[in-house]
XYZ file of C-alpha atoms in Angstrom:
424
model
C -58.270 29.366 174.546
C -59.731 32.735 174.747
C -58.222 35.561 173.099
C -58.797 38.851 173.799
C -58.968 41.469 170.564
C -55.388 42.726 170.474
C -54.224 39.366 171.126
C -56.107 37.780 168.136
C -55.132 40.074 165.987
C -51.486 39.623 166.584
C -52.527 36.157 166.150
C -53.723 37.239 163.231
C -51.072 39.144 161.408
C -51.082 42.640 162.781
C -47.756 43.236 163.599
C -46.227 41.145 160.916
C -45.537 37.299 160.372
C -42.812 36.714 162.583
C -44.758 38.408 165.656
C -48.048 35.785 164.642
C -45.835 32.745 164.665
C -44.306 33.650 168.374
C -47.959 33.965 168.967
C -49.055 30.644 167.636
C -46.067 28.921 169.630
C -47.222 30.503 172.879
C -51.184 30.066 172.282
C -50.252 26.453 171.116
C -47.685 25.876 173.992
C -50.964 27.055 176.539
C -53.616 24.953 174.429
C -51.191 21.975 175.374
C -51.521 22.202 179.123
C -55.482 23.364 179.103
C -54.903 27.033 179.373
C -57.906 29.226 179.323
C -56.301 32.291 178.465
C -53.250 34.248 178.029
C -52.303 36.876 180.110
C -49.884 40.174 180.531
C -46.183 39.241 181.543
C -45.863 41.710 184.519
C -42.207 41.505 185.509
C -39.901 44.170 184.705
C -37.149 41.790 183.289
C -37.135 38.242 181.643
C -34.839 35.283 181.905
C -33.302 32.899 179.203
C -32.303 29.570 179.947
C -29.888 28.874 176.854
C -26.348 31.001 177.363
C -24.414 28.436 175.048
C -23.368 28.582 171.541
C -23.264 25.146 170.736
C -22.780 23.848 167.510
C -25.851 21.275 166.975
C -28.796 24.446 167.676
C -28.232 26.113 164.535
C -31.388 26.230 164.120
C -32.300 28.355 167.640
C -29.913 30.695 166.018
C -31.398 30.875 162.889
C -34.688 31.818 164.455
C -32.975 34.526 166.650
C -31.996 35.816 163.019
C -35.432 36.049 161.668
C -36.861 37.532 164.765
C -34.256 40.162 164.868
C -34.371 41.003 161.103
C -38.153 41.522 161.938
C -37.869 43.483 164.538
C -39.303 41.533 167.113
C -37.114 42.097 170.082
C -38.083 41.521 173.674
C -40.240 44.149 175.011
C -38.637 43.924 178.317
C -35.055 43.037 179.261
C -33.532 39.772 180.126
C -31.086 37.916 181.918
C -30.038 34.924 180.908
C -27.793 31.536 182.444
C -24.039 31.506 182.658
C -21.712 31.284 180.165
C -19.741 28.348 179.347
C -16.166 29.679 178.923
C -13.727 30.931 181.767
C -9.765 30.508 180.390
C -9.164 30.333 184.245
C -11.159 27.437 184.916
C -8.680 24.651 184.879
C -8.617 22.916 181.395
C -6.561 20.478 179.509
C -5.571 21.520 175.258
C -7.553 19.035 174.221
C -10.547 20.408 176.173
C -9.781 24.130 175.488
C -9.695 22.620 171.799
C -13.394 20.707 172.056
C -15.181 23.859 173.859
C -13.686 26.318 171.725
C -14.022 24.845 168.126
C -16.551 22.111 168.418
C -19.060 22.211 171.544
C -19.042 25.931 171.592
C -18.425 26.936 168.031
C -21.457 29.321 167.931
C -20.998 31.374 171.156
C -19.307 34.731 169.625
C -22.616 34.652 167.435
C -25.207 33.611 170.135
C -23.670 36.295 172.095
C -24.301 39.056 170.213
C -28.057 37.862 169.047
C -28.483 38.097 172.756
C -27.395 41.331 172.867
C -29.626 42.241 170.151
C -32.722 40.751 171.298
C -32.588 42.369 174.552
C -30.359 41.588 177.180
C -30.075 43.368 180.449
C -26.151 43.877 180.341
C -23.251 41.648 179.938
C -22.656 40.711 183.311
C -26.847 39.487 183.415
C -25.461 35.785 182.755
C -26.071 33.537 185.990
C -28.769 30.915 186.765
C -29.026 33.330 189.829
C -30.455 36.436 188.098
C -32.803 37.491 191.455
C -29.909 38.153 193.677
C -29.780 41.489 194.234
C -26.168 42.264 192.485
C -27.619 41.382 189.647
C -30.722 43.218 189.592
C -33.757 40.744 188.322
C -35.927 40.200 191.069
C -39.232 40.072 190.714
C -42.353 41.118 193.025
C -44.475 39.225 194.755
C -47.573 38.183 192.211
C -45.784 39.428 189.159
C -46.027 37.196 185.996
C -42.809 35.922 184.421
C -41.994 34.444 181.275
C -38.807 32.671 182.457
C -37.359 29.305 181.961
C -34.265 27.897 184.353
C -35.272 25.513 186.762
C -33.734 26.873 189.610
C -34.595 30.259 188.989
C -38.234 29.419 188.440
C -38.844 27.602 191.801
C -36.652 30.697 193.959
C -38.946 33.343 192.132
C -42.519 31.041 192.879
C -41.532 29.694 196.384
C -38.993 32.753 197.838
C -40.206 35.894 195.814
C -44.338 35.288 195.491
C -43.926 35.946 191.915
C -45.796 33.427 189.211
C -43.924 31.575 186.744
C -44.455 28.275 184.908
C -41.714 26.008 184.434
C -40.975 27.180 180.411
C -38.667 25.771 178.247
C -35.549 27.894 176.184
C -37.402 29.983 173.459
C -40.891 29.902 175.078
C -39.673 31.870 177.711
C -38.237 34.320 175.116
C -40.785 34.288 173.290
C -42.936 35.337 175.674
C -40.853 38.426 176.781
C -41.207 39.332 173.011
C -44.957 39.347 172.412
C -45.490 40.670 176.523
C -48.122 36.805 177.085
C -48.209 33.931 178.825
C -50.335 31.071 178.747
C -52.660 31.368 182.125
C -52.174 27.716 183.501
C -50.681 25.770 186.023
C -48.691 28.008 188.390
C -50.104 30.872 187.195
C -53.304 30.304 188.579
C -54.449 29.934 192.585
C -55.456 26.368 192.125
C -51.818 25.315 190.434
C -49.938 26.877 193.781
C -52.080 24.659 196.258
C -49.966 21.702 198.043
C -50.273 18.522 197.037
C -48.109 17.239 199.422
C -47.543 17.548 203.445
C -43.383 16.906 203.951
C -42.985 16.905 208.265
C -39.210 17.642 208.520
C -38.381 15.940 211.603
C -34.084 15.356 211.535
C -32.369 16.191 214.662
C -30.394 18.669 212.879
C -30.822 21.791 210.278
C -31.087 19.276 207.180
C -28.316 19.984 204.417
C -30.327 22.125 201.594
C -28.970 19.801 198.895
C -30.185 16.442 200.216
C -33.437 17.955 201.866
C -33.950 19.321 198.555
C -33.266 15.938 196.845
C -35.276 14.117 198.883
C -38.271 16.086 198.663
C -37.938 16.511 194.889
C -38.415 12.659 193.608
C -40.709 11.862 196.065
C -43.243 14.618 194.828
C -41.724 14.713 191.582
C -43.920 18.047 189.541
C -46.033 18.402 192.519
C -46.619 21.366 195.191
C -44.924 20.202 198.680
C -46.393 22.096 201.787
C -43.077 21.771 204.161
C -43.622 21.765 207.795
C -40.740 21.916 210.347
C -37.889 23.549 208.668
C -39.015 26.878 210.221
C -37.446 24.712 213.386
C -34.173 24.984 211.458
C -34.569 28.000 209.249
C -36.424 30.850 211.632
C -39.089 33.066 210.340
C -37.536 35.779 208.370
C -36.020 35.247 204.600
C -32.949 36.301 205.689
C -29.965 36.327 203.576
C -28.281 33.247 204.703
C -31.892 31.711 204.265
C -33.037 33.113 200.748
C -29.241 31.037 200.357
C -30.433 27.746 201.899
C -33.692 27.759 200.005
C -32.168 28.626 196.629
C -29.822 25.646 196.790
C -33.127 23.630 198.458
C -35.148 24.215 195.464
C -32.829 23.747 192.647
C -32.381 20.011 194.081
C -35.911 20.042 194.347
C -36.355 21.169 190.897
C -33.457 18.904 189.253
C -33.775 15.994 191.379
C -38.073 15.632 190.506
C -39.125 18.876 188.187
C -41.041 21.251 191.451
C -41.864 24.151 190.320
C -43.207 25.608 193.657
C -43.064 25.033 197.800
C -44.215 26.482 200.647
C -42.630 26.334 203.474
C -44.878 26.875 206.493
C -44.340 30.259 208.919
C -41.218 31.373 206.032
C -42.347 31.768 202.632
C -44.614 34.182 201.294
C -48.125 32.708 200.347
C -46.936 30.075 203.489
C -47.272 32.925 205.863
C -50.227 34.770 204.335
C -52.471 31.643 203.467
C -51.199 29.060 206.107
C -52.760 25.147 205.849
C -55.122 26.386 203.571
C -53.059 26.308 200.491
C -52.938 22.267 201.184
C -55.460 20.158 199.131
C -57.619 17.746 200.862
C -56.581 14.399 201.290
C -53.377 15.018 200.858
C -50.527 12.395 201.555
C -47.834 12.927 204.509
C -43.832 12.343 203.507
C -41.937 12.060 206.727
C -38.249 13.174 206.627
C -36.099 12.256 209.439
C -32.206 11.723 209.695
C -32.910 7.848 208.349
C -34.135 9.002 205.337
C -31.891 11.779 204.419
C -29.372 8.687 204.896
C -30.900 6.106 202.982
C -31.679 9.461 200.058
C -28.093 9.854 199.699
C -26.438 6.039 200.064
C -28.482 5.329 196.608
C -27.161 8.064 194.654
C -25.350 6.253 191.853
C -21.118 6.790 191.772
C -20.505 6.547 187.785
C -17.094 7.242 188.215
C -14.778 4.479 186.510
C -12.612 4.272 189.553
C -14.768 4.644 192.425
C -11.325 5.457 194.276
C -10.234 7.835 191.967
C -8.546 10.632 193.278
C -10.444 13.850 192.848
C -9.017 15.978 189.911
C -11.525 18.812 190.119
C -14.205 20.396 192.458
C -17.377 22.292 191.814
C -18.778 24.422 194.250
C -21.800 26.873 192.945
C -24.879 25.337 190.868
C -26.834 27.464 191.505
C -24.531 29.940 191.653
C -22.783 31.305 194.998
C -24.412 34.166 196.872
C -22.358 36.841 198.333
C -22.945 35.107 201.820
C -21.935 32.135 200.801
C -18.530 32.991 199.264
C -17.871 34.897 202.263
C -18.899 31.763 204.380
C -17.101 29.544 201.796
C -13.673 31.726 202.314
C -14.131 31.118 206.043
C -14.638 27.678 205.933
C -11.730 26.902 203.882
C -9.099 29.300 204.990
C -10.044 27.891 208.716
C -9.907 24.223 207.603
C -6.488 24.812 206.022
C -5.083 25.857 208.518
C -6.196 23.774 211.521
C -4.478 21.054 209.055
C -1.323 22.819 208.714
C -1.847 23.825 205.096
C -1.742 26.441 202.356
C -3.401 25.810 199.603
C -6.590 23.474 198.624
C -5.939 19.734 197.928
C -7.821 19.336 194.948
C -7.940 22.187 192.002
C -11.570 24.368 193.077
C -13.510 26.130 191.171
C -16.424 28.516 192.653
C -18.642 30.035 190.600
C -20.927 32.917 190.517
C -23.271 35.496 189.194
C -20.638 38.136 187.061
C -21.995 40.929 188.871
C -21.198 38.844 192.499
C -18.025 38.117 191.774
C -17.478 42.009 191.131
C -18.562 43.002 194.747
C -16.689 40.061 196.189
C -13.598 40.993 194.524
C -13.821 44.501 196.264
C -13.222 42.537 199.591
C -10.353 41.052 201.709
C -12.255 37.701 201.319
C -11.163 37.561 197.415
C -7.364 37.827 197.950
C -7.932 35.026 201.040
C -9.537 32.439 198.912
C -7.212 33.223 195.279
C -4.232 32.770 198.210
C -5.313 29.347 199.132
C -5.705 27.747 194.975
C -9.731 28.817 194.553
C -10.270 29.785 191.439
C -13.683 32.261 191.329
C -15.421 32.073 188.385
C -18.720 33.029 186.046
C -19.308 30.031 184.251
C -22.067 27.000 184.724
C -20.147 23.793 185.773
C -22.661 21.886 184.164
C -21.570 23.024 180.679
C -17.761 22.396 181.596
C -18.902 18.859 182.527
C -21.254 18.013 179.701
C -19.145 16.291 176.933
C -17.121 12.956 177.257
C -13.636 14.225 177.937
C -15.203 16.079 181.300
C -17.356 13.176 182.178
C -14.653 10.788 182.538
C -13.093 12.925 185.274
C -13.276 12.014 188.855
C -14.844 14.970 189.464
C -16.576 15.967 193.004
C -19.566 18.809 194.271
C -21.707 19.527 196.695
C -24.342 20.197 194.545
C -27.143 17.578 194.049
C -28.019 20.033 190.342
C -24.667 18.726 189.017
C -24.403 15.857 190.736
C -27.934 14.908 188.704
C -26.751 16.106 185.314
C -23.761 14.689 185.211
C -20.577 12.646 186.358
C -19.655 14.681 189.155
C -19.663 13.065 192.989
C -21.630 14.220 195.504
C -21.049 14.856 198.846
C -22.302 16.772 202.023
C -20.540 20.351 202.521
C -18.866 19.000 205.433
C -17.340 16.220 203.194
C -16.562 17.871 200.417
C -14.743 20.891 202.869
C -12.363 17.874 204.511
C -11.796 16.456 200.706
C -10.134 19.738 199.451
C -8.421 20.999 202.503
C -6.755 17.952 203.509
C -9.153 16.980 206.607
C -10.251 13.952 205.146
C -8.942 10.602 207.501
């Protein structure tokens, strides 16, 4: 890899020995994947993927320490993913007693390192950090130093911006030192298509199982997405930029995509057209048959595959402020075409801090606490990582969690009838 003089001698000790070994990591990180160079992180802000204090990663805490104590703090703010305690997310004793004291023993520390090492402000914890309550959205072209799959594949495919698919620390690290390693999606030949996907269902395609779909047949590959616009429109709307961020984080956690284009919608789509699409490359036909057979092989790893629900997830990503207004609709309506009050099975939604501060400033927030919701900040998938969540019968809409973990999926539409008692 070539270095350039200020970058070697960082490399080589300049601003102390902590700053050359996040140096090293990063120039070895690049070296691994054939990178020729690094080069400026351009982005205003940086993202963290680890939010959670949990016992067994002592050791990313002791490193925090040691780059603290040396002063090497990031050089530009940062978000970083949800947290993974809410007391109003429905809990039993004995879980309150496992998060608090065993999984999640370290967060009161973590928490504060955070704080030391940079972070925007302490409502900058969601997986959703480019929505515009929150404040971290990059420009078009801008390099990032970001890791969260979801959040990495929104600012590549939505924004324009250029981010490689980092993992926690990296991504940190590179915020510190102001580098990245210049390969993959950084460069123009990483964000060609290796794919063609025709979208050809008779109906707008649910984001989740489009997503899914698309994601492990491509798997870490560019998808070139043709037909959606059908379904979607032209503009990046705000209902759209929602559909797309819960497209790509199936895409992203359901294969590992990194970037898509979508053809007459997303940015380099509409500027660069078919010629981002490699020759030669192979055509992946989605219809309504194979959205259907998609979903009828998703495994059910539930113990009692009739189990009645005992919690529901909706958020992962995390809820726009279009979508809890939709949600609100949706369920209010539902509950009362069926002649009831109150949701079926306990429901948590979750969102961005910040988002859940707006939406409480609205007659939507009183509608949806009046029939059982509970509105939260936390990440669902670290309430359901540990074996006293996964043995719940617990059901989603998101294809993220459903992936991760125990939790059920099922189509808006079904999940809506489970929890407001349409279901026949």
């Amino acid at each position: 890899m070539e270095l350039t003089r200020e970058q070697q001698d960082i490399l080589n000790g300049s601003r102390g020995e902590v700053m050359a070994k996040v140096m090293k990591s990063l120039v070895m990180y690049g070296e691994t994947f054939g990178a020729d160079r690094m080069v400026p992180v351009s982005s205003r802000f940086g993202h963290t993927v680890i939010s959670f204090g949990i016992g067994v990663m002592k050791p990313v805490y002791d490193l925090y320490d040691q780059l603290i104590k040396a002063g090497a703090l990031s050089a530009q703010p940062f978000s970083a993913d949800p947290l993974p305690l809410d007391k109003n997310v429905p809990s039993s004793f004995l879980q309150d007693l496992v998060f608090k004291h065993f999984m999640y023993s370290q967060q009161g520390r973590y928490e504060k390192q955070l704080e030391k090492l940079g972070l925007m402000s302490p409502d900058a914890y969601t997986c959703a950090c480019y929505l515009d309550e929150v404040g971290n959205k990059p420009a078009k072209g801008e390099i990032l130093s970001w890791a969260e799959s979801s959040a990495v594949v929104y600012a590549n495919s939505v924004l324009g911006a250029r981010c490689n698919r980092n993992s926690g620390m990296l991504e940190l690290m590179g915020s510190i030192v102001g580098y990245a390693p210049h390969f993959g999606l950084l460069t123009d030949d990483g964000r060609r298509a290796d794919w063609i996907v025709e979208v050809r269902t008779s109906r707008k395609p649910e984001a989740q199982l489009l997503g899914s779909a698309i994601g492990m047949k491509v798997m870490e590959q560019v998808p070139y997405i043709k037909g959606l616009d059908r379904w979607l429109g032209t503009e990046l709307t705000d209902d759209v930029c929602a559909y797309l961020k819960d497209f790509g984080a199936a895409t992203a956690s359901n294969g590992a995509v990194g970037l898509y284009h979508i053809e007459n919608l997303t940015p380099e789509a509409v500027e660069s057209g078919e010629s981002l699409i490699r020759e030669g490359a192979p055509v992946y036909v989605v219809d309504d048959a194979e959205l259907e057979r998609v979903k009828a092989n998703y495994p059910v790893v539930w113990k009692d595959l009739n189990a009645k629900p005992k919690l529901c997830f909706i958020g992962c990503p995390h809820l726009t402020l279009s979508q809890l207004e939709g949600w609100t609709e949706r369920i209010t309506s539902s509950l009362a075409a069926n002649g009831l009050k109150k949701v079926t099975v306990p429901t948590v939604m979750t969102c961005a801090p910040a988002t859940l501060k707006k939406f409480k400033e609205t007659a939507d927030f009183a509608r949806l606490e009046k029939a059982g919701v509970v509105l939260s900040y936390i990440c669902p998938l670290m309430y359901m990582n540990n074996p006293l969540s996964g043995k719940m019968p617990v059901i989603t809409c998101s294809n993220k969690l459903r992936t991760y973990t125990t939790a059920r999926y099922y189509t808006e539409d079904e999940l809506l009838a489970k929890i407001t008692g349409g279901e026949k």
